[in-house]
CSV table of C-alpha atoms in Angstrom, one decimal:
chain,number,residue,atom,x,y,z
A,216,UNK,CA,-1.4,-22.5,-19.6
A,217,UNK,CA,-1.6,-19.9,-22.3
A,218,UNK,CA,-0.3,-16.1,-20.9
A,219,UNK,CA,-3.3,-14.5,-22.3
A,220,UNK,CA,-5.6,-16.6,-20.9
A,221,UNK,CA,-3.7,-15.1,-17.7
A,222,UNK,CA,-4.6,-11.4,-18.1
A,223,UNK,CA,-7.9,-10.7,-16.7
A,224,UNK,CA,-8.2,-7.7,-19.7
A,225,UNK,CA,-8.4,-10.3,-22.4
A,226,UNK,CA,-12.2,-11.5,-21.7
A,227,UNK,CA,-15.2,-10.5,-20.3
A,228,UNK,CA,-16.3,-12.7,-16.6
A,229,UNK,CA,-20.0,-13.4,-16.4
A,230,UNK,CA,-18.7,-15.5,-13.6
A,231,UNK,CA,-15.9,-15.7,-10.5
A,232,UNK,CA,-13.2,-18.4,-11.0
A,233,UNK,CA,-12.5,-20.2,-8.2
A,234,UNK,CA,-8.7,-19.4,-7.8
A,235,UNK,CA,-9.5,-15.6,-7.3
A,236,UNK,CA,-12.3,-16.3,-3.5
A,237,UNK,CA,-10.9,-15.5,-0.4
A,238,UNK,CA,-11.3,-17.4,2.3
A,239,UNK,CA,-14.7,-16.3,4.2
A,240,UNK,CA,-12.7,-14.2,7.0
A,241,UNK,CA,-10.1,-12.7,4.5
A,242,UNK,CA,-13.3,-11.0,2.6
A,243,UNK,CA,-13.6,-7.3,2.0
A,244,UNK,CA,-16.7,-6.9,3.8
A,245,UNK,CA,-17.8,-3.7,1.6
A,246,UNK,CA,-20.5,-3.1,3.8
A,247,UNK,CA,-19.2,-2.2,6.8
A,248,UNK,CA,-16.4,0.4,4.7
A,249,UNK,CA,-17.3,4.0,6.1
A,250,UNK,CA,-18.2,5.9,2.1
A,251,UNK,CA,-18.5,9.3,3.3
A,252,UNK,CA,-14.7,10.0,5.3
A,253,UNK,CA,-12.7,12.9,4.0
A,254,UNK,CA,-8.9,12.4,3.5
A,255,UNK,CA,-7.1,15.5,4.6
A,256,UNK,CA,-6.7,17.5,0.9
A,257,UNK,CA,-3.9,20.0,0.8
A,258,UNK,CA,-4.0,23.1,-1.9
A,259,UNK,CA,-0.2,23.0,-3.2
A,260,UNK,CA,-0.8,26.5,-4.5
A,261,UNK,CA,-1.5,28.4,-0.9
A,262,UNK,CA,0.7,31.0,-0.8
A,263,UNK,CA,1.3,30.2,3.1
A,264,UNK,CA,4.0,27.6,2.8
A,265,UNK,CA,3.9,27.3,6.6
A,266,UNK,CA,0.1,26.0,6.5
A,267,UNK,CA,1.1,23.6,3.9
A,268,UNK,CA,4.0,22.0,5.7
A,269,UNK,CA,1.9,21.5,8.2
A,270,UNK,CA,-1.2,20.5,6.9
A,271,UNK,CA,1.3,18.0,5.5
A,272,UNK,CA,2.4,17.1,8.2
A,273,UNK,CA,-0.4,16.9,9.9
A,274,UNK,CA,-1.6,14.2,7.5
A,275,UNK,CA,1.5,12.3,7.6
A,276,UNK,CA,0.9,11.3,11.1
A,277,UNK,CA,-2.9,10.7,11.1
A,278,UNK,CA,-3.3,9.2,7.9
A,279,UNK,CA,-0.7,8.3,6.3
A,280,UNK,CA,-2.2,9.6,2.9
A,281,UNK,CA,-3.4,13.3,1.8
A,282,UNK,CA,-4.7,14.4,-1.6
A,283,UNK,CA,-3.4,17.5,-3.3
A,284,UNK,CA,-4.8,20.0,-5.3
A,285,UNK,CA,-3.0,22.4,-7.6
A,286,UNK,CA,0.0,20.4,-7.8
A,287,UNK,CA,1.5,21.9,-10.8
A,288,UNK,CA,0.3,18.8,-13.5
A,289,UNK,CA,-1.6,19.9,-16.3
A,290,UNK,CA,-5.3,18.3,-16.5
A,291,UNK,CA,-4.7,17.5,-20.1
A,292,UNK,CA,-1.5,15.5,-19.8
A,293,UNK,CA,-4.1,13.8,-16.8
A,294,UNK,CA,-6.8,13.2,-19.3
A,295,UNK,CA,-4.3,11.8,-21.7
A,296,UNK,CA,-2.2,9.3,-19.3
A,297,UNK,CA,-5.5,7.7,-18.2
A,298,UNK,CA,-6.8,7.4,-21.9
A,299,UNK,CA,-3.7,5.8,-23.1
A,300,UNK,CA,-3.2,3.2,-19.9
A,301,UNK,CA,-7.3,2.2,-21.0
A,302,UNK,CA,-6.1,1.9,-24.7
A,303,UNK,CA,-3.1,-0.1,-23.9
A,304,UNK,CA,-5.6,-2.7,-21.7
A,305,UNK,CA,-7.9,-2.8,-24.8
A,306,UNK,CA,-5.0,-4.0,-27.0
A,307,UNK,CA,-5.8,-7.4,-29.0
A,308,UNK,CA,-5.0,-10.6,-26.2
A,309,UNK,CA,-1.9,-11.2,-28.8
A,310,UNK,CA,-0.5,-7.7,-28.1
A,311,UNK,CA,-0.3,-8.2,-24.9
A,312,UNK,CA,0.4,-11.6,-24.6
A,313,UNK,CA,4.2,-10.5,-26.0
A,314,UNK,CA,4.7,-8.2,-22.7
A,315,UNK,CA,3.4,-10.6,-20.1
A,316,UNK,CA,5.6,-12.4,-17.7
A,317,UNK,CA,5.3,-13.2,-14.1
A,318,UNK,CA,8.8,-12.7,-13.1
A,319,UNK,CA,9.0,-9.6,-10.3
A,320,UNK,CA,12.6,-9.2,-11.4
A,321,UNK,CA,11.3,-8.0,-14.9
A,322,UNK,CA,12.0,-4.0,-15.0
A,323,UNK,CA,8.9,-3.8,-18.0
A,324,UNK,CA,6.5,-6.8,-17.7
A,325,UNK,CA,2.8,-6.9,-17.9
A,326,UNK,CA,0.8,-9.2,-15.1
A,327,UNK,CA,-1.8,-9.6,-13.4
A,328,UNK,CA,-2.4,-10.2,-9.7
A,329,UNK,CA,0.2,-9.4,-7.7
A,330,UNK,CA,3.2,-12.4,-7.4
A,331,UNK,CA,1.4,-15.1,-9.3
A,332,UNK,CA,4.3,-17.3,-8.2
A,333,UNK,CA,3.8,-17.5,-4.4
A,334,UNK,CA,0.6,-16.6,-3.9
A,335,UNK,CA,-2.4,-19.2,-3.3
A,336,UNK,CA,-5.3,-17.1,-3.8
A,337,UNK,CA,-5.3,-14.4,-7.2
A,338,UNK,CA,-6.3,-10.1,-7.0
A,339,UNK,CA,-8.5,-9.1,-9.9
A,340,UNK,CA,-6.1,-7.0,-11.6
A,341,UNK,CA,-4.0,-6.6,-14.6
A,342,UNK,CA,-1.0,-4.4,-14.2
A,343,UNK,CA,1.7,-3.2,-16.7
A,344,UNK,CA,5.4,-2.3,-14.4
A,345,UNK,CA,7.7,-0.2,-15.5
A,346,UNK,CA,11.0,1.2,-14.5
A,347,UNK,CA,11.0,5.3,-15.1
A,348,UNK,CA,14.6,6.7,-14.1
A,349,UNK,CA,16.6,7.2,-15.9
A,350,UNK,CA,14.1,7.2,-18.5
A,351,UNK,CA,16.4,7.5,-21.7
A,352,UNK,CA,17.8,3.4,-20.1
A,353,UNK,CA,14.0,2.1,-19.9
A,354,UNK,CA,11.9,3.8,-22.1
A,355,UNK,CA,13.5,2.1,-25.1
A,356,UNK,CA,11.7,-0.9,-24.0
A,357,UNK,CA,8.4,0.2,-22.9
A,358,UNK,CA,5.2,-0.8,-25.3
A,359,UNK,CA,5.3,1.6,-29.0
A,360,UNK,CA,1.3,0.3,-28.9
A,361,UNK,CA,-0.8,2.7,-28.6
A,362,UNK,CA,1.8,4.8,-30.5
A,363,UNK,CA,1.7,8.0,-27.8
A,364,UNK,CA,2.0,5.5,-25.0
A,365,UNK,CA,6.0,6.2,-24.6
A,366,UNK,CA,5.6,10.0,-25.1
A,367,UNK,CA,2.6,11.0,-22.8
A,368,UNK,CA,4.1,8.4,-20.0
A,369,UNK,CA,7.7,9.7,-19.9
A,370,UNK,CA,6.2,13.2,-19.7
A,371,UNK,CA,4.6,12.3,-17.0
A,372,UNK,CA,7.1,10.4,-15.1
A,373,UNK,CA,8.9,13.4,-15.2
A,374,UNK,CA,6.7,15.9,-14.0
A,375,UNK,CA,5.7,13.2,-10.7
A,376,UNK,CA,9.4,12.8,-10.1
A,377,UNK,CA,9.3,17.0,-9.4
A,378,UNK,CA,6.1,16.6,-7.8
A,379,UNK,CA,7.3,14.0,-5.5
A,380,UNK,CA,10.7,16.2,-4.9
A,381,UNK,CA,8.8,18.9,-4.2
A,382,UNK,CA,6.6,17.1,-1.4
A,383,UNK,CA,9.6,15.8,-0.5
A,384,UNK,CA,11.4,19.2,1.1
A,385,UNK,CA,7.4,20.0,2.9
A,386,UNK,CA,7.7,16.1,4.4
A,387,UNK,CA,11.1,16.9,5.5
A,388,UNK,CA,10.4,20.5,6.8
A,389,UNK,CA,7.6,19.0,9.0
A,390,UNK,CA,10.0,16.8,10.8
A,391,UNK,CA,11.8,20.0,11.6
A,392,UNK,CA,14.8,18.9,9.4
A,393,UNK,CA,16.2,20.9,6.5
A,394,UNK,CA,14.1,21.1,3.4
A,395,UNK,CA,16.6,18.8,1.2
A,396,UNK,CA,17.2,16.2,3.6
A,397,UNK,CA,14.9,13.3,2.1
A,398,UNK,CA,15.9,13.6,-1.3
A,399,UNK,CA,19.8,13.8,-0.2
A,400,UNK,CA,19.7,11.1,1.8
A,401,UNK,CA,17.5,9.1,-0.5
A,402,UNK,CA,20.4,8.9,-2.9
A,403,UNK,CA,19.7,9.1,-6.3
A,404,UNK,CA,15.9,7.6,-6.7
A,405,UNK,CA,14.6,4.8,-8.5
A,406,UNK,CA,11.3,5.5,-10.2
A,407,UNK,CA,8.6,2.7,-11.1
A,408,UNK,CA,5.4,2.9,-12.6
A,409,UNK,CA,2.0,0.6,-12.1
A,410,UNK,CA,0.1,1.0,-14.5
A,411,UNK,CA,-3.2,-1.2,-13.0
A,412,UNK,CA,-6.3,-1.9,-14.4
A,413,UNK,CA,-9.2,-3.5,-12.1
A,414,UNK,CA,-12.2,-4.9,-14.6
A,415,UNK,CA,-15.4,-5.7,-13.9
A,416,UNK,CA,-16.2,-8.2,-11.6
A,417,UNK,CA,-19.0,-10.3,-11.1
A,418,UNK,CA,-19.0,-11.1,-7.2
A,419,UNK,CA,-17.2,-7.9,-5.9
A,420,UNK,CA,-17.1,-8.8,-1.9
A,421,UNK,CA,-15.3,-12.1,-2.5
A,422,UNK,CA,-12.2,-11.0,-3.9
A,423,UNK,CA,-9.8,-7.8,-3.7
A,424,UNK,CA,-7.3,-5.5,-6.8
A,425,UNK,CA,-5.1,-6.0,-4.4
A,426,UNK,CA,-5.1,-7.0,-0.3
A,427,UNK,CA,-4.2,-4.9,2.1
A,428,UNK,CA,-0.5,-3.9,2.0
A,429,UNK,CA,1.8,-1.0,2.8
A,430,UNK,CA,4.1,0.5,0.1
A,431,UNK,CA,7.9,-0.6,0.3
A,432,UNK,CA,9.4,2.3,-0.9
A,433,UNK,CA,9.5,6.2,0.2
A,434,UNK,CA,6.8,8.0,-1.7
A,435,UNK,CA,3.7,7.0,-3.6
A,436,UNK,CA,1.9,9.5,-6.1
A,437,UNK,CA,-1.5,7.8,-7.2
A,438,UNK,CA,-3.7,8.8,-10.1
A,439,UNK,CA,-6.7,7.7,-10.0
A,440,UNK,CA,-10.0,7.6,-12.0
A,441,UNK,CA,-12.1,10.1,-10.3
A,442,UNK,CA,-15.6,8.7,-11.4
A,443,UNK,CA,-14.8,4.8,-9.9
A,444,UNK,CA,-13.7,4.4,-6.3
A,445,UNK,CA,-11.8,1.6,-5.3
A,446,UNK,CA,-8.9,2.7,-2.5
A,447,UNK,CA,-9.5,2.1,0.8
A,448,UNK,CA,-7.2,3.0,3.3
A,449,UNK,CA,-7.4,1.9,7.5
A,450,UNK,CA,-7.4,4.5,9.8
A,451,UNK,CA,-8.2,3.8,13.1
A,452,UNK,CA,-8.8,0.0,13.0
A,453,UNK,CA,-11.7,0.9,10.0
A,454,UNK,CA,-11.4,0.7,6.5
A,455,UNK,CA,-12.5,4.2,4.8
A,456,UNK,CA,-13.2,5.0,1.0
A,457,UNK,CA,-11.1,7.6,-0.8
A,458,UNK,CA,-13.1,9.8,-2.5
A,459,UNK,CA,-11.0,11.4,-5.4
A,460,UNK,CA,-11.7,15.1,-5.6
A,461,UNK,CA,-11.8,15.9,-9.7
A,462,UNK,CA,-7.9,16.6,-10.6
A,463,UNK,CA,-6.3,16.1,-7.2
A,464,UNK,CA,-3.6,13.4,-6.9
A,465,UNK,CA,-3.6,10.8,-4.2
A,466,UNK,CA,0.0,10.8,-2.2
A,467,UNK,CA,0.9,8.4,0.7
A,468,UNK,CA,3.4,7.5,2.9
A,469,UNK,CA,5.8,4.3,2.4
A,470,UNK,CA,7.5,2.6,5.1
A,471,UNK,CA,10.9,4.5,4.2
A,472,UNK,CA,9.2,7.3,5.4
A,473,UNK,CA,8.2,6.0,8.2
A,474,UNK,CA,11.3,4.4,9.1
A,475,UNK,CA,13.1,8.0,8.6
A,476,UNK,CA,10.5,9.7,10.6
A,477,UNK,CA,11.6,7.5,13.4
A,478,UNK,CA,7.6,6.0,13.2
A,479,UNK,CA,6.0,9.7,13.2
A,480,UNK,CA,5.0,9.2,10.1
A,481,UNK,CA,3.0,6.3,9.3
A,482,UNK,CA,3.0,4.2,6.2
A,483,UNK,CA,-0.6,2.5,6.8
A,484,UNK,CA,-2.2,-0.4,5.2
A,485,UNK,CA,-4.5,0.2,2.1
A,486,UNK,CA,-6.4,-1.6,-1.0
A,487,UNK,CA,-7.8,-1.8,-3.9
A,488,UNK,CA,-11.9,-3.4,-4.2
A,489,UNK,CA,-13.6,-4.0,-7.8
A,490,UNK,CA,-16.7,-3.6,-8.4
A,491,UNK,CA,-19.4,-4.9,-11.1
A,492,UNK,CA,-20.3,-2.1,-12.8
A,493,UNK,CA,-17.1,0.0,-14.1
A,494,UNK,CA,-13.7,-1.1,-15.2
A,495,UNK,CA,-11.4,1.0,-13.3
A,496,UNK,CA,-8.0,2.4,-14.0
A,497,UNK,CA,-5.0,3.8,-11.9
A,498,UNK,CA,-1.7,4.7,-12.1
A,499,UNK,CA,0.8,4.5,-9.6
A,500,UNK,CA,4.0,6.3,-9.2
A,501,UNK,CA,6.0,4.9,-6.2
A,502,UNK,CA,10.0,7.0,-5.7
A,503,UNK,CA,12.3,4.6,-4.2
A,504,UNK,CA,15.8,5.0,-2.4
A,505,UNK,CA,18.9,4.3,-4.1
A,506,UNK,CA,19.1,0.9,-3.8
A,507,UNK,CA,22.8,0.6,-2.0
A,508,UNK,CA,21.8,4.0,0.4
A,509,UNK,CA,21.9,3.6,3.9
A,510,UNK,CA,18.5,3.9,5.4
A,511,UNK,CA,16.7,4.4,9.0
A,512,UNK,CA,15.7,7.4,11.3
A,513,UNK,CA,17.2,11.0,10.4
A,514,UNK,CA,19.7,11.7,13.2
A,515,UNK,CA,18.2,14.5,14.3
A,516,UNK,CA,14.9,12.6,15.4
A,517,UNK,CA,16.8,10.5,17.9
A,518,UNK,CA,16.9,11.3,21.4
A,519,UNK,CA,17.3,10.0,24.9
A,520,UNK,CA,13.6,10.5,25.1
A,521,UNK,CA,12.8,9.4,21.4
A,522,UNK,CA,15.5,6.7,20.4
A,523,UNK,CA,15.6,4.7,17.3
A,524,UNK,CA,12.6,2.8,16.7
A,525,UNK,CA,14.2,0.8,13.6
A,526,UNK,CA,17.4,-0.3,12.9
A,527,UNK,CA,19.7,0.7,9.7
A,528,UNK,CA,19.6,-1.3,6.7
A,529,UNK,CA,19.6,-0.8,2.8
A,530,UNK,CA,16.7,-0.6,0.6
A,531,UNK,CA,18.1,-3.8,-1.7
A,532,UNK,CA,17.9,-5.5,2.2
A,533,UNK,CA,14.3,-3.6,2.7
A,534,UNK,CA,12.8,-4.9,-0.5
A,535,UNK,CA,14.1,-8.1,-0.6
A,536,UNK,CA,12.5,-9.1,2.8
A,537,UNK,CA,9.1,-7.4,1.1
A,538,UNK,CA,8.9,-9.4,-1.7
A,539,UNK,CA,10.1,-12.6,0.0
A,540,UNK,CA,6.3,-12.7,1.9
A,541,UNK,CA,3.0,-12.4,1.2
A,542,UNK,CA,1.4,-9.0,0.9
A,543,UNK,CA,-0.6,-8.9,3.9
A,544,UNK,CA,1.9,-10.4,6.4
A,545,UNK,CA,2.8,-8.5,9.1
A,546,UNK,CA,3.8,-4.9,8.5
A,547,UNK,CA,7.2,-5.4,6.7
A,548,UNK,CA,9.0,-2.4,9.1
A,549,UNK,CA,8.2,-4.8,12.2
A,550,UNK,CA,11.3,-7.0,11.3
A,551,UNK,CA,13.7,-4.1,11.1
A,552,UNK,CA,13.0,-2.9,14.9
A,553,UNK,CA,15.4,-2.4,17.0
């Protein structure tokens, strides 16, 4: 089968191929998704850093995701990054059909779905991966079509790498450890980049962007198009819309975290629904451990009254395991209890 006849981008669906319906009880159910729930937002430019830590922190345990506001990342380099991701996706089918593979081992591929290999039934996605640190190593190889594609990306990469270090020392302060302790014992991060694009879709509660699925790594920055929802995130056994306030960016949780907060933290299952109106773009940041790193809860969070909840392992072991199943298998930090 032709790769282009693969991406999702390439064509316009009047109708829903089979290979992409879920099995009646595996169905989104949009209408029982609560639309009007607020995600705790946090305003990275309070001057009381003590409210922010724990406003932080706060949303660490009860949802697992926050939005923030004032985060240091200029609207216009915002504006640009989604304008050049929907440029890329409108490239000619040929364009793109150089980049595509379906190999997860790829550090630059473009895709679609999620691991076309394994899985049975198919997300109505298209997403371009990329590897981001050190960026002089990978963006060599990253598309030169649309021509500022390499440019506005890498600047952006490198301002979410600060962001996320910066989140990082509130995250850590909230635990009550020092404000350097995640990013020193993270080692020196990897950085990747989904660039995802969900189009149109003719029969929205059939299929899903992406199932339900927590995020392997430590930290996930998500910028979203602020006019088309599509992330739903479960809190309390319901599944609840995120809203995108105009210019905030959408952080969560990833089980690292939650394995270094000793489980205070929670890394919480989320998705992405389409929808048959609007095309709909995101980009997703996701900071990862040093792969060879020693991970598990901090130290300091272990007591005779709180002991270790997960065992130590590395992140190479960590992601391995994660992309060995399917998405929405159990919760990938059950197998590394103790």
């Amino acid at each position: 089968m032709a790769t282009e006849h693969q991406l999702l981008s390439t064509a316009v669906h009047e109708t829903m191929p089979g290979k992409y319906v879920r099995p009646e009880s595996q169905r989104p159910r949009l209408t029982e998704v609560i639309s009007d729930a607020r995600i705790p937002v946090v305003d990275l430019a309070s001057p009381d850093r003590a409210a922010v830590v724990s406003a932080i922190g706060d949303a660490c345990r009860t949802h697992g995701f926050f939005q923030v506001q004032n985060h240091g990342i200029d609207a216009s380099l915002i504006t640009a990054v989604l304008a050049v991701a929907q440029d890329f996706f409108r490239l000619p089918a040929e364009e793109k059909a150089k980049l595509y593979s379906d190999d997860p081992a790829r550090k630059m591929r473009l895709s679609t779905s999620f691991n076309v290999r394994k899985e049975t039934v198919h997300n109505w996605r298209d997403y371009l991966r990329l590897h981001c640190h050190p960026l002089d190593q990978f963006v060599p190889d990253w598309p030169s079509n649309p021509a500022s594609f390499k440019e506005i990306m890498s600047t952006y990469c490198r301002e979410v790498r600060e962001l996320g270090f910066r989140l990082y020392a509130a995250i850590s302060e909230g635990l009550g450890l020092e404000e350097g302790y995640i990013k020193k014992t993270l080692g020196e991060q990897e950085q990747h980049m989904a660039v995802n694009f969900y189009p149109r879709c003719p029969e929205p509660e059939l299929t899903y962007g992406l199932p339900a699925h927590t995020d392997p790594n430590a930290l996930t920055i998500l910028l979203m198009d602020d006019q088309v929802a599509g992330l739903q995130v479960l809190n309390d056994g319901k599944w609840i819309a995120v809203n995108p306030q105009p210019g905030a960016l959408v952080i969560n949780i990833g089980d690292q975290l939650q394995a270094l907060s000793n489980g205070k933290y929670r890394s919480v299952w989320h998705r992405a629904v389409v929808n048959s109106d609007r095309e709909r773009m995101s980009v997703a940041s996701f900071l990862c451990p040093c792969n060879s790193v020693e991970l598990g809860p901090a130290a300091k969070l272990i007591t005779d009254e709180t002991p270790a909840v997960y065992r130590n392992y590395t992140y190479d072991e960590y992601y391995r395991k994660f992309w060995s199943r399917n998405l929405d298998q159990e919760h990938c930090l059950e197998l590394f209890r103790t």
